XYZ file of C-alpha atoms in Angstrom:
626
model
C -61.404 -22.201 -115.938
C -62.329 -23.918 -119.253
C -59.761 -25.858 -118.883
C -60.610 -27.406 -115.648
C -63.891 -27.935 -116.915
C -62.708 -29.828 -120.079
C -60.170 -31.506 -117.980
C -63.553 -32.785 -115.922
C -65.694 -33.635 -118.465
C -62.659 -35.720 -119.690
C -62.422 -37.581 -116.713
C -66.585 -38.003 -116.341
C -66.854 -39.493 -119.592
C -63.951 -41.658 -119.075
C -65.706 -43.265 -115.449
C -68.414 -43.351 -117.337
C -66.590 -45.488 -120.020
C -64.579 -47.923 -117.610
C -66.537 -47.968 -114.285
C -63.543 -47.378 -112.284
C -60.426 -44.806 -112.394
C -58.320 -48.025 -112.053
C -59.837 -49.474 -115.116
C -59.244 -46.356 -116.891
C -56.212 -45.434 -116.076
C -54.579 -48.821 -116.380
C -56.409 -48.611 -120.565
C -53.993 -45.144 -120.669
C -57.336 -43.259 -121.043
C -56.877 -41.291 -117.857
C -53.498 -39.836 -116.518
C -52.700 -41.310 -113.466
C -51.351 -38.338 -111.722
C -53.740 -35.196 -112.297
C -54.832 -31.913 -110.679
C -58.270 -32.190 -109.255
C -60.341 -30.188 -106.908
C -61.434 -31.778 -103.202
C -65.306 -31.508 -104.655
C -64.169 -33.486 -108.186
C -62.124 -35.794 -105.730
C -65.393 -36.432 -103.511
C -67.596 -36.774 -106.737
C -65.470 -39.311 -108.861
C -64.929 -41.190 -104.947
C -68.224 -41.977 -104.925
C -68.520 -43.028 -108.409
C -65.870 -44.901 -108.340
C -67.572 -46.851 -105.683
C -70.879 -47.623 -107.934
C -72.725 -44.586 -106.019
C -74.243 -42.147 -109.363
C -77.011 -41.167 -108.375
C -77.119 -37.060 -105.806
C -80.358 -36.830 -103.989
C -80.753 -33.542 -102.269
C -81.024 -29.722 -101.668
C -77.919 -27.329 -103.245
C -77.516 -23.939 -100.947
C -74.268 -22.088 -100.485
C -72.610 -24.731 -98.771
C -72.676 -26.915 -101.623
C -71.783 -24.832 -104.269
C -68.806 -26.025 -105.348
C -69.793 -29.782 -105.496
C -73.134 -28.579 -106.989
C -70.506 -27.166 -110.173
C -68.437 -30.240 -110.319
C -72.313 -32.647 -110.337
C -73.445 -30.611 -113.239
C -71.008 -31.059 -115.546
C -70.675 -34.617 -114.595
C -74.641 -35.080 -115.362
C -73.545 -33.490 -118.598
C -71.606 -36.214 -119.349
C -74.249 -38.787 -117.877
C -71.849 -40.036 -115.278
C -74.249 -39.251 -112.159
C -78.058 -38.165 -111.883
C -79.055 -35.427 -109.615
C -81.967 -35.125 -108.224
C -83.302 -31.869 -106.176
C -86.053 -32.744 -103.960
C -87.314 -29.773 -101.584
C -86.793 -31.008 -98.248
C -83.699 -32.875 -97.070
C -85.250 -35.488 -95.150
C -87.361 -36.371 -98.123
C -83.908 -36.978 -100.154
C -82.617 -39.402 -97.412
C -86.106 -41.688 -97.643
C -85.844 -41.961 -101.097
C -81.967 -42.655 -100.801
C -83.213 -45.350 -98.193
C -85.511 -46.906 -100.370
C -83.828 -47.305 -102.821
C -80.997 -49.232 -101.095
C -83.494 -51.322 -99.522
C -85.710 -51.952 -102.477
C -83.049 -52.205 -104.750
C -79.559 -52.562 -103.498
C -78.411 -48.705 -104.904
C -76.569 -46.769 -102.688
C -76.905 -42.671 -103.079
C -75.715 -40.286 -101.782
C -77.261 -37.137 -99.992
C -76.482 -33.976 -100.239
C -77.148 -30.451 -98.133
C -75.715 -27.323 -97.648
C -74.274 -26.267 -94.536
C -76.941 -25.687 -91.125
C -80.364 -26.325 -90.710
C -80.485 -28.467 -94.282
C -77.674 -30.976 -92.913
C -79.999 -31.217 -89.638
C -82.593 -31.902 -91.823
C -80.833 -35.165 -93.711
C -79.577 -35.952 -90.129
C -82.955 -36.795 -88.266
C -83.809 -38.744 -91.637
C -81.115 -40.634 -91.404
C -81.985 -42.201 -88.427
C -83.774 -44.797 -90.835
C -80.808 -46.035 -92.323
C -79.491 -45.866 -88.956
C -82.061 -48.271 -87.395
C -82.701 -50.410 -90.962
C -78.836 -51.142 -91.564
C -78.534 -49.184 -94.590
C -75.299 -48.000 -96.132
C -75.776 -44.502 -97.367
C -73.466 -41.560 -97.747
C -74.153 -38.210 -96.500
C -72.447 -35.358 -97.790
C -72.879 -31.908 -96.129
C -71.250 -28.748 -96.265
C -69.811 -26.989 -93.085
C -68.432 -23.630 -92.042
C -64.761 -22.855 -93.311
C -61.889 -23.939 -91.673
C -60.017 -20.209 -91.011
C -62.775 -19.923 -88.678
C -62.973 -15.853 -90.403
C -66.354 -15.261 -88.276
C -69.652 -17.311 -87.871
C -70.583 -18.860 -90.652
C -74.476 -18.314 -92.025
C -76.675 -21.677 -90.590
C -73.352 -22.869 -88.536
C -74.092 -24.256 -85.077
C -74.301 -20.851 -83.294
C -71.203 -20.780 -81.044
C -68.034 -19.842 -81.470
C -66.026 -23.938 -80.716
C -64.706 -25.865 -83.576
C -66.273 -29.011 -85.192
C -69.836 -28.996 -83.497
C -71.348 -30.765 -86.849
C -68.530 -33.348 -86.753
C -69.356 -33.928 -83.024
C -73.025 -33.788 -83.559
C -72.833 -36.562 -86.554
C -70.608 -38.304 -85.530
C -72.619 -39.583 -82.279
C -75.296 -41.149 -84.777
C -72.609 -42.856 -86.843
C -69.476 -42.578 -88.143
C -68.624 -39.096 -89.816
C -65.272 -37.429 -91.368
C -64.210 -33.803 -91.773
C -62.314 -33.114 -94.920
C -60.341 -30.248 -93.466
C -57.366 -30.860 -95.640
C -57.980 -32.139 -99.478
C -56.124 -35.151 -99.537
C -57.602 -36.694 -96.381
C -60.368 -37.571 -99.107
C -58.879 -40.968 -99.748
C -59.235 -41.959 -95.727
C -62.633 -40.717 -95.884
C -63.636 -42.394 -98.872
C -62.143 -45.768 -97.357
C -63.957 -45.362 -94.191
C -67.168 -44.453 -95.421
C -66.538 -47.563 -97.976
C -66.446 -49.719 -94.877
C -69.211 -48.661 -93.496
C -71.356 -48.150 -96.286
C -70.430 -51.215 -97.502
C -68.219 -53.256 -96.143
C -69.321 -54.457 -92.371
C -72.234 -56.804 -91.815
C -74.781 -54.250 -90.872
C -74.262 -51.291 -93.060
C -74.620 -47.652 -91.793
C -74.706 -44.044 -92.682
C -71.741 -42.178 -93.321
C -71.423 -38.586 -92.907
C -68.729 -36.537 -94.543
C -68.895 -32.960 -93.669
C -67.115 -30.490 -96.573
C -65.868 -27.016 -95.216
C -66.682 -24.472 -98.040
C -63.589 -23.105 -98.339
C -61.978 -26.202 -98.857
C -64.371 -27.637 -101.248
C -62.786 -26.083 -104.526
C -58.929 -26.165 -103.603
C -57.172 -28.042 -105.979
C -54.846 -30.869 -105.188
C -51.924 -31.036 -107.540
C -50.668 -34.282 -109.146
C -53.167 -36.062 -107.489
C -53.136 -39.984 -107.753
C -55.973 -41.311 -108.980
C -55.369 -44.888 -108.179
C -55.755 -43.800 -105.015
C -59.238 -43.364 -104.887
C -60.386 -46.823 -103.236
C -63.129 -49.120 -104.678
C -66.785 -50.775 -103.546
C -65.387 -53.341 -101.227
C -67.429 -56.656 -101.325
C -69.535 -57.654 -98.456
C -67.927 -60.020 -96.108
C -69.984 -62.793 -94.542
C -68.920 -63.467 -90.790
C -69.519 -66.824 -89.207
C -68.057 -67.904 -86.021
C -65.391 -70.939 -85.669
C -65.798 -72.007 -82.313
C -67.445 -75.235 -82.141
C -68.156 -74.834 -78.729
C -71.281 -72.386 -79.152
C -72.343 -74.457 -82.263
C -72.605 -77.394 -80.242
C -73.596 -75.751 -77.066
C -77.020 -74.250 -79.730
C -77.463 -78.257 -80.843
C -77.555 -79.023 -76.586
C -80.324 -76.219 -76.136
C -82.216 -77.079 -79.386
C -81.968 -81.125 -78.289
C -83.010 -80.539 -74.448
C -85.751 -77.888 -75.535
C -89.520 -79.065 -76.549
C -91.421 -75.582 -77.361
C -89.220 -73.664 -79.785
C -90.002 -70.412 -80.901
C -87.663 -68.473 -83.598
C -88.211 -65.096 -83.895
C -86.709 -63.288 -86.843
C -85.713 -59.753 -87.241
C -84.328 -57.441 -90.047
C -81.027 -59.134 -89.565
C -82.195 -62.180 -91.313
C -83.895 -60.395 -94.081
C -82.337 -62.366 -97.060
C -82.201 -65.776 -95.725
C -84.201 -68.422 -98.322
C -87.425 -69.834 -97.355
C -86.529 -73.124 -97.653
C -83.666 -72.946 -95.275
C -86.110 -71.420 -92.591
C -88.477 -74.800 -93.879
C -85.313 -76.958 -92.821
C -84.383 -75.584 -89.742
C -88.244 -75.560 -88.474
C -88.844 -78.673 -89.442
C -85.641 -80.781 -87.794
C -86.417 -78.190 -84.362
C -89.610 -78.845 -84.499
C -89.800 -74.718 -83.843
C -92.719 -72.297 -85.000
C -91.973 -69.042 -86.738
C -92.451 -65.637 -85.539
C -91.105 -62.595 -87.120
C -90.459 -58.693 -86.527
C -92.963 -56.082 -88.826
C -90.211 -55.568 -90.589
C -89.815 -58.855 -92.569
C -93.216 -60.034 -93.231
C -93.166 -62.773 -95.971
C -89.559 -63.761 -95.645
C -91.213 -67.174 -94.481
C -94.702 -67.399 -96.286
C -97.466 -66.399 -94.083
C -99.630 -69.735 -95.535
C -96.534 -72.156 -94.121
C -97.920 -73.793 -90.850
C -94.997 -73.167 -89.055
C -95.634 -69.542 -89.285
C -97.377 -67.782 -86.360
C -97.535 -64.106 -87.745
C -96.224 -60.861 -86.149
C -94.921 -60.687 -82.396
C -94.278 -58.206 -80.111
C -96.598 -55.108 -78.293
C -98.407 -55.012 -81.854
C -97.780 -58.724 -82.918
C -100.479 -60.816 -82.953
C -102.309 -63.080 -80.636
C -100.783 -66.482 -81.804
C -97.533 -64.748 -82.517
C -97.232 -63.725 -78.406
C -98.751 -66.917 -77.594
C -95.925 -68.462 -79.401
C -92.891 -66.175 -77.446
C -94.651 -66.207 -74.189
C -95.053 -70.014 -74.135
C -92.386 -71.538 -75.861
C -89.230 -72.950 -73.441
C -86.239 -72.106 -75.927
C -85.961 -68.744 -77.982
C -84.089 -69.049 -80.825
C -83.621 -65.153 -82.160
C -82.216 -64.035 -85.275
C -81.022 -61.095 -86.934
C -82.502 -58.427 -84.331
C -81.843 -56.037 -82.139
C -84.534 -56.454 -79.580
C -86.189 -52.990 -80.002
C -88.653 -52.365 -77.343
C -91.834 -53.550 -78.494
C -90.301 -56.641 -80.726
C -89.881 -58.199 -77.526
C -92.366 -56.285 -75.371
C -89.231 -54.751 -73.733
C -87.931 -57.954 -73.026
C -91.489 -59.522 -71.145
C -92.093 -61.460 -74.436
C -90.190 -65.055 -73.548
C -91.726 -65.131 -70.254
C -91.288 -69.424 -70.009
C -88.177 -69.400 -71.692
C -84.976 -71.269 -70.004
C -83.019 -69.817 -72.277
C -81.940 -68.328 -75.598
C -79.840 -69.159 -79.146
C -79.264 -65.686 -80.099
C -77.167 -65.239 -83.789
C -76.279 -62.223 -85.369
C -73.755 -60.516 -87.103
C -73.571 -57.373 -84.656
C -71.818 -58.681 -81.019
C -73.662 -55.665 -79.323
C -76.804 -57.214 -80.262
C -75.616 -60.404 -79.805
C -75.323 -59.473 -76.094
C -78.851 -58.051 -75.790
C -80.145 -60.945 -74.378
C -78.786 -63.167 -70.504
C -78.353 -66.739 -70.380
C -77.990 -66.915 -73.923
C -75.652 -69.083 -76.531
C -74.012 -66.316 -78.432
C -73.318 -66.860 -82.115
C -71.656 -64.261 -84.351
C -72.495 -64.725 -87.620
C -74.141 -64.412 -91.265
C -77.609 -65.473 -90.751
C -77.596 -68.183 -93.643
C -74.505 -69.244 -92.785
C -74.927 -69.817 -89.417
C -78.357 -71.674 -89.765
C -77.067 -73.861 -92.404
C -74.184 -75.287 -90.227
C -76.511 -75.648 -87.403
C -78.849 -77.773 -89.826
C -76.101 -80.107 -91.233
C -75.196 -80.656 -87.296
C -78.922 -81.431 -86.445
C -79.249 -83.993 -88.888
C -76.802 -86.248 -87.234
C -78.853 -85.676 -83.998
C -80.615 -88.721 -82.543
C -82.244 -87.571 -79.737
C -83.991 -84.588 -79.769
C -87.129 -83.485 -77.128
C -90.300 -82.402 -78.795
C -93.774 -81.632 -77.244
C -96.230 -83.052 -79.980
C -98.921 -80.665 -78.552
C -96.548 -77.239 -79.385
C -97.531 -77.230 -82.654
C -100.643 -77.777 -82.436
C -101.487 -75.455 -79.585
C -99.783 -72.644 -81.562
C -101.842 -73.770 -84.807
C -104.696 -73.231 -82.692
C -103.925 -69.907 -81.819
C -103.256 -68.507 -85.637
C -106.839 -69.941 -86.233
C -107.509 -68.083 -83.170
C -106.267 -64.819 -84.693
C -107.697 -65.405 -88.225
C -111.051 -65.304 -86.677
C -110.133 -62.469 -84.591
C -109.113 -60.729 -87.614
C -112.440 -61.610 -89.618
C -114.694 -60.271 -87.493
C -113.687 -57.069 -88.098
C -113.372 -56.888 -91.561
C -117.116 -58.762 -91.333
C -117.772 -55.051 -89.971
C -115.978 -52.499 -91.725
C -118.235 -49.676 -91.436
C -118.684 -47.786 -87.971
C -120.840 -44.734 -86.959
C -117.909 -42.333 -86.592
C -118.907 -39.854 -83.809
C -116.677 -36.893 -84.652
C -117.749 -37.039 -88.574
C -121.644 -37.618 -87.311
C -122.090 -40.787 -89.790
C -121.063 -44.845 -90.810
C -117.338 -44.958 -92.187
C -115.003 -47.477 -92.734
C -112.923 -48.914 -89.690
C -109.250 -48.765 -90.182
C -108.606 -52.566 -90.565
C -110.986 -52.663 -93.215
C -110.232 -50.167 -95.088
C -106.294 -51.022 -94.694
C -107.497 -54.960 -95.610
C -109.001 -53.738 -98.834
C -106.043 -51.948 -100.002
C -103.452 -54.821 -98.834
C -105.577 -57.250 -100.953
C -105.776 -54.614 -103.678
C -102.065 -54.004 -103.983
C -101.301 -58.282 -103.542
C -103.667 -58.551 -106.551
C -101.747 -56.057 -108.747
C -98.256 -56.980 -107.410
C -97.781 -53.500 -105.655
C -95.127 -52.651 -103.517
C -96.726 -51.712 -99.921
C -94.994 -49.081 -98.224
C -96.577 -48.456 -94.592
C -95.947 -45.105 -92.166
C -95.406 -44.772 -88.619
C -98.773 -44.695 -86.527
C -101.642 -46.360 -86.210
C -102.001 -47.206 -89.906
C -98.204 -48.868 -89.917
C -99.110 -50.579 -86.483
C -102.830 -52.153 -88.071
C -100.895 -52.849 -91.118
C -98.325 -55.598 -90.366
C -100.491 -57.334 -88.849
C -103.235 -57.156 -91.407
C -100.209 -57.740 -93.960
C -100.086 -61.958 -95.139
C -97.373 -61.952 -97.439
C -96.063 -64.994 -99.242
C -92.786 -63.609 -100.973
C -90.414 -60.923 -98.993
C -89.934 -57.613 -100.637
C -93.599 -56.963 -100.789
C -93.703 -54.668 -97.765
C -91.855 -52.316 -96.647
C -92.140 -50.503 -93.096
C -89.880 -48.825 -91.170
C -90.200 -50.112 -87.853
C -86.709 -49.321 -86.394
C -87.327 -45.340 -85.748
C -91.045 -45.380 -86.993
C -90.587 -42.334 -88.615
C -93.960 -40.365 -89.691
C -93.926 -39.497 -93.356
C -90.903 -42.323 -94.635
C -93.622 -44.369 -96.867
C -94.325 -41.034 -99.002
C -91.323 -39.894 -99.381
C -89.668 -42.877 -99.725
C -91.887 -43.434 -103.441
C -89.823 -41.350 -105.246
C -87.152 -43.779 -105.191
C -89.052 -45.897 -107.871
C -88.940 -43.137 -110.107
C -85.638 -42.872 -110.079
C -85.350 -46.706 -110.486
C -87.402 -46.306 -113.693
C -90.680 -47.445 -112.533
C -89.872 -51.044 -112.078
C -92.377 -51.796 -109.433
C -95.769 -49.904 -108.209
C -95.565 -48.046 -105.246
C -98.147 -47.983 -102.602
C -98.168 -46.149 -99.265
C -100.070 -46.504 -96.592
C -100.038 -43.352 -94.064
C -102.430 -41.004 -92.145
C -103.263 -37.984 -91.718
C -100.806 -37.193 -89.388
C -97.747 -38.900 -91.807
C -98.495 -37.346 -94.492
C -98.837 -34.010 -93.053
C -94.961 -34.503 -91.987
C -94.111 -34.807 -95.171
C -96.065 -33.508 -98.117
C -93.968 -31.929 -100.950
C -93.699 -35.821 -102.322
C -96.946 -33.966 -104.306
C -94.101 -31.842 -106.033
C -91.295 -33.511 -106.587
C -93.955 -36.305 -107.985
C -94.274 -34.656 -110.916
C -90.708 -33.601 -110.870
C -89.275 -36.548 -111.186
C -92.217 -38.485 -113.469
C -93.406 -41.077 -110.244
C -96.537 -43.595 -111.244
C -97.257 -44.286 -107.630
C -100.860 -44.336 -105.020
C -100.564 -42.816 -101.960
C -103.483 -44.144 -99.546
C -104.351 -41.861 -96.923
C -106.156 -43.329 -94.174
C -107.783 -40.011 -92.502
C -109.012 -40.343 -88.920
C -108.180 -36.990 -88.039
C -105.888 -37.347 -85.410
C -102.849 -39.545 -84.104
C -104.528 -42.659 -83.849
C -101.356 -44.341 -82.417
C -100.912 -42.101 -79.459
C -105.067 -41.754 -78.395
C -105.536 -45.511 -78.291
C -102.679 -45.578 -76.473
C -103.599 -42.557 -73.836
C -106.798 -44.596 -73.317
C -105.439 -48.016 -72.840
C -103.238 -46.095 -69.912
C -105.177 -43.135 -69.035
C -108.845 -43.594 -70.432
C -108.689 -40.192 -71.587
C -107.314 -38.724 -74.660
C -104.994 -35.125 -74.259
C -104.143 -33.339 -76.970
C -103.624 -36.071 -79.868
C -107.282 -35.164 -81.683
C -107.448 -32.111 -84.372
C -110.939 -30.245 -85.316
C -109.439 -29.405 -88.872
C -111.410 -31.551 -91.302
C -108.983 -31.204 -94.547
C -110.073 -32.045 -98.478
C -106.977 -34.168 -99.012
C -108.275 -34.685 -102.761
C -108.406 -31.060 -103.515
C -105.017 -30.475 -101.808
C -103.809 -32.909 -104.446
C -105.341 -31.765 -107.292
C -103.822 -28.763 -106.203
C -100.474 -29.854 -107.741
C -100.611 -30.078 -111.407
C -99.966 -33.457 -112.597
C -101.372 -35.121 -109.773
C -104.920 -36.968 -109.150
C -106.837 -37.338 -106.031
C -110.073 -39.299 -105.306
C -112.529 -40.199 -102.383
C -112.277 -43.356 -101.267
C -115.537 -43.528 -100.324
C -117.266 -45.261 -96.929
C -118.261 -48.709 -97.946
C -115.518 -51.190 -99.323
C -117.342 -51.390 -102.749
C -116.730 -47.333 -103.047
C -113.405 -47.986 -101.758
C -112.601 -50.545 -103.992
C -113.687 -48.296 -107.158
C -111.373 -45.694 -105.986
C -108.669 -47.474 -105.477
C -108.903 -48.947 -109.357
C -109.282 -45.605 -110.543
C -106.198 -44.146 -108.777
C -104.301 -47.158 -110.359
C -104.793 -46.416 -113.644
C -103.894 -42.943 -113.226
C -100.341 -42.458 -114.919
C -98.860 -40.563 -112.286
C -99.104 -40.201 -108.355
C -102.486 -40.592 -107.515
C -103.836 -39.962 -103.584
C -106.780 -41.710 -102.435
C -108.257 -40.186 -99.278
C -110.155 -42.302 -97.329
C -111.937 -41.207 -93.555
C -111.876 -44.098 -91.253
C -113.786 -44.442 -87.583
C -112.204 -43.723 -84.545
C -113.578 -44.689 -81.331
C -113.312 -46.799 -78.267
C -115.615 -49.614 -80.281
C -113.681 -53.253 -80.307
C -114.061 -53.439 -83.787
C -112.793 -50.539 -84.647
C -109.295 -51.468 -84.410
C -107.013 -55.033 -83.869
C -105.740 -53.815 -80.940
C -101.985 -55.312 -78.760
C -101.086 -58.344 -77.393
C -98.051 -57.674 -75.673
C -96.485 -55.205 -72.831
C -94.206 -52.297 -73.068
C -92.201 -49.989 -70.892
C -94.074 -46.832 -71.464
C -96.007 -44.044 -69.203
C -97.755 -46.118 -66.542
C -97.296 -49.289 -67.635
C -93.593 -48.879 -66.901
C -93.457 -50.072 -63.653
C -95.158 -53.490 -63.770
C -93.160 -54.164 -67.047
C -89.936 -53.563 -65.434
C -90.739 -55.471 -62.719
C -91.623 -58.782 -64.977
C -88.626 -57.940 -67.447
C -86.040 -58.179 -64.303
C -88.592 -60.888 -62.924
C -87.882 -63.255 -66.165
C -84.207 -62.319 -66.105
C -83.477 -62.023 -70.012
């Protein structure tokens, strides 16, 4: 046994050294042919593909790996980090690939633990983010259930269960590792739009050792591709549509996420096009350019649906045409028809009637904009952008009037509180002051946000609108400890959000997080009641009657500081100062009004298929034809 450990700590330090087991072996520092254990194999893999840093929970389906991490982390090769709830570890490992371009891995024992990391991956799922999942499984002789296997008695129900969310790989024998390893490679990083991968690790097989194993076998990051199509046809059928069209709308999605500003600029300006874009990528176009008409969809805003519903060409990009980005599919309602470009062909064919293009964003706008500029006659409406102008004033002033009256009588709490835009307005202008990273949860709070949100830089905010999952924005800080504090985090959740997730108090302090957590408290899912009353005029179950001292639940956690927020934006403001001075996670609680009042929230400007709405949508989405 000491010898298999020196023989790893060997090979750990000499990853470490080179980077890659090709670089080593090839400097005669490594052996090329060695002995080494399926969980060593799986370990150096994913090193070996730039992934060193474990986030998860070890149990006794992870043993073995657990073994082979420590005395890798001994040699600094990897950082492990145990967090104490699995979908926790798979927000942070989200964040920080889409903060900062790491890919981690996950880990989880066998059972309820693997579920766990499951339903959070459905993030990465819906965000495009390549992420590796490793999770034990029950043994392969099949001896008798397994502890926390799927109860009954057929083989392979967690490789059946994964693999419908994504792709997913059984290493029943050791030295399938290498396939598994290249597949997850290509999806993790390799396609266009990245994706989970699952790799499921019986426990039995986890520490069988594979003799005179090849280590130039183990297969490296793969570089990013960047698809464009070559048919000239749908380039020039795009030019046609743009060139006959005179109210241009292009709506942007996560898909476009790091195309420059100034090629956007380009493209708008030789279209003659306003800008619209998904919650997801606020500021990829400046919010202060003219061209840009905010947020659009069932939560967009009102000069961002003016700008869908009126225009007579859509030009989309980079989405996936999730329910309420396009007010399931009401939103173009003048539209002739549609430009649609992205990278994924199943989201390419999303939309009828519409010029297909497959391709890398960038590239794909930058070929269209060198064949534009040889165009002589193109169709514009001079009133378009103008009208749409209009409309963002329109919205502005919508939007002022409420933060002209941020404090409400709030009938459950029996006195004058903040309103929710307010109080969210304060802290957006509070973290754009001090160059804060927002982070914004499912609900009511993530819903008010991006469209309170006017950034002029992308990266700013952050909000998972593809599975709106409750409790991501908390959970998801930790990953800037791990990154070593390069940015401030803030997030932005509710009650109800942070309620889903709370042990980010902990692991806080665990893991040495400066970080404010701003909890907007209006004691019940906001989200859902405005949304029973908007269909229903009555709210059913949604409310709570359990008032809860969020700053002494806090402060409950050593290491961690709470504070009132206050009811007036001057209190709120204090507070918020406070908290960021505070060298470590900080929680500012603040109540905000409920209630039926106008200006109590921003309200939606768009349809969607849901509860009893569902039939006149339908009805106008089959009426339009998209």
């Amino acid at each position: 046994m000491s010898e298999m450990i020196e023989q790893r700590r060997k090979r750990a330090r000499e990853i470490k050294a080179y980077g890659t087991v090709r670089k080593a072996v090839e400097a005669g520092s490594l052996e090329q042919f060695q002995d080494i254990s399926l969980s060593e194999a799986v370990v150096l893999g994913f090193i070996n593909q730039g992934v060193k840093t474990f986030i998860g929970i070890f149990g006794h389906g992870m043993t073995d790996v657990g073994e082979v991490l420590r005395i890798y982390e001994e040699e600094k090769a990897v950082k492990t980090v145990n967090v104490r709830n699995e979908v926790e570890a798979s927000h942070a490992a989200s964040m920080l690939k889409w903060k900062y371009g790491e890919t981690a891995a996950v880990f989880t024992s066998i059972g309820p633990g693997a579920l766990q990391a499951a339903a959070g991956s459905l993030v990465p799922l819906a965000n495009g983010l390549g992420i590796y999942y490793l999770m034990g499984d029950e043994t392969s002789h099949s001896e008798g259930p397994n502890m926390q296997q799927i109860p009954r008695r057929e083989q392979e129900l967690f490789l059946r269960f994964l693999s419908t969310l994504g792709p997913a790989y059984s290493l029943h024998t050791p030295e399938a590792v290498f396939t598994a390893l290249k597949r997850g490679d290509a999806a993790v990083n390799g396609k266009a739009k990245h994706s989970p991968f699952y790799m499921l690790l019986p426990m039995n097989i986890q520490p069988k050792v594979m003799e005179n194993c090849n280590l130039l076998e183990f297969p490296e990051k793969s570089v990013e591709s960047k698809v464009i199509s070559t048919d000239e046809k749908l380039f020039n059928s795009a030019v046609e549509a743009i060139c006959d069209a005179s109210r241009i709308t292009v709506k942007v999605g996560g898909g476009a996420a790091h195309v420059p500003a100034e090629v956007f600029d380009e493209f708008l300006e030789l279209t003659d096009a306003v800008y619209v874009h998904g919650p997801q990528v606020p500021g990829l176009y400046p919010y202060s350019r003219e061209r840009n008409m905010s947020v659009g969809g069932s939560k967009g805003s009102i000069c961002g649906n003016y700008a869908m519903n009126e225009c007579d060409l859509a030009i989309v990009i980079g989405a996936r045409g999730v329910c309420q980005w396009d007010s399931s599919g009401t939103a173009y309602r003048k539209a002739k028809r549609m430009v649609n470009i992205n990278c994924e062909y199943e989201d390419l064919a999303q939309y009828n009637n519409s010029v297909r293009i497959q391709g890398d964003a960038e590239e794909v706008l930058l070929k269209l904009i060198g064949m534009l500029k040889n165009v002589k006659d193109k169709t514009s409406d001079p009133a378009w952008l103008k009208e749409c102008t209009n409309k963002k004033m329109e919205w502005e002033a919508y939007k002022q009037l409420r933060y002209d009256h941020p404090v409400l009588l709030d009938e459950k709490r029996g006195r004058a509180i903040l309103t929710e835009p307010a109080a969210i307005k304060k802290a957006v202008d509070f973290a754009d002051r001090n160059d804060c990273i927002k982070i914004f949860d499912a609900g009511d709070v993530q819903a008010n946000g991006f469209q309170i949100v006017t950034d002029e830089r992308p990266g700013q905010t952050i909000s998972d609108t593809g599975s709106s999952y409750m409790g991501f924005a908390v959970s998801s800080m930790l990953a800037f400890a791990l990154e070593g504090e390069k940015d401030y985090p803030m997030a932005f959740t509710g009650d109800g959000s942070f309620m889903m997730n709370p042990q980010i108090l902990i692991d806080a302090v665990e893991h040495g997080l400066r970080g404010m957590i701003v909890l907007f408290d209006n004691r019940r899912m906001g989200a859902i009641t405005s949304l029973q009353h908007s269909q229903y005029e009555v709210e059913y179950k949604t409310d709570d009657t359990v008032a809860v001292d969020y700053v002494q639940m806090a402060e409950a956690v050593e290491g961690v500081k709470g504070f009132y927020g206050g009811e007036t934006l001057e209190e709120l403001e204090q507070a918020l100062e406070k908290a960021y001075e505070y060298g470590g996670l900080s929680l500012v609680h603040i109540p905000v009004h409920y209630g039926k009042e106008e200006l109590s929230g921003l309200g939606s400007f768009g349809d969607w298929n849901v509860g009893n709405w569902c039939e006149r949508v339908q009805k106008l989405k089959h009426t339009i034809g998209f």
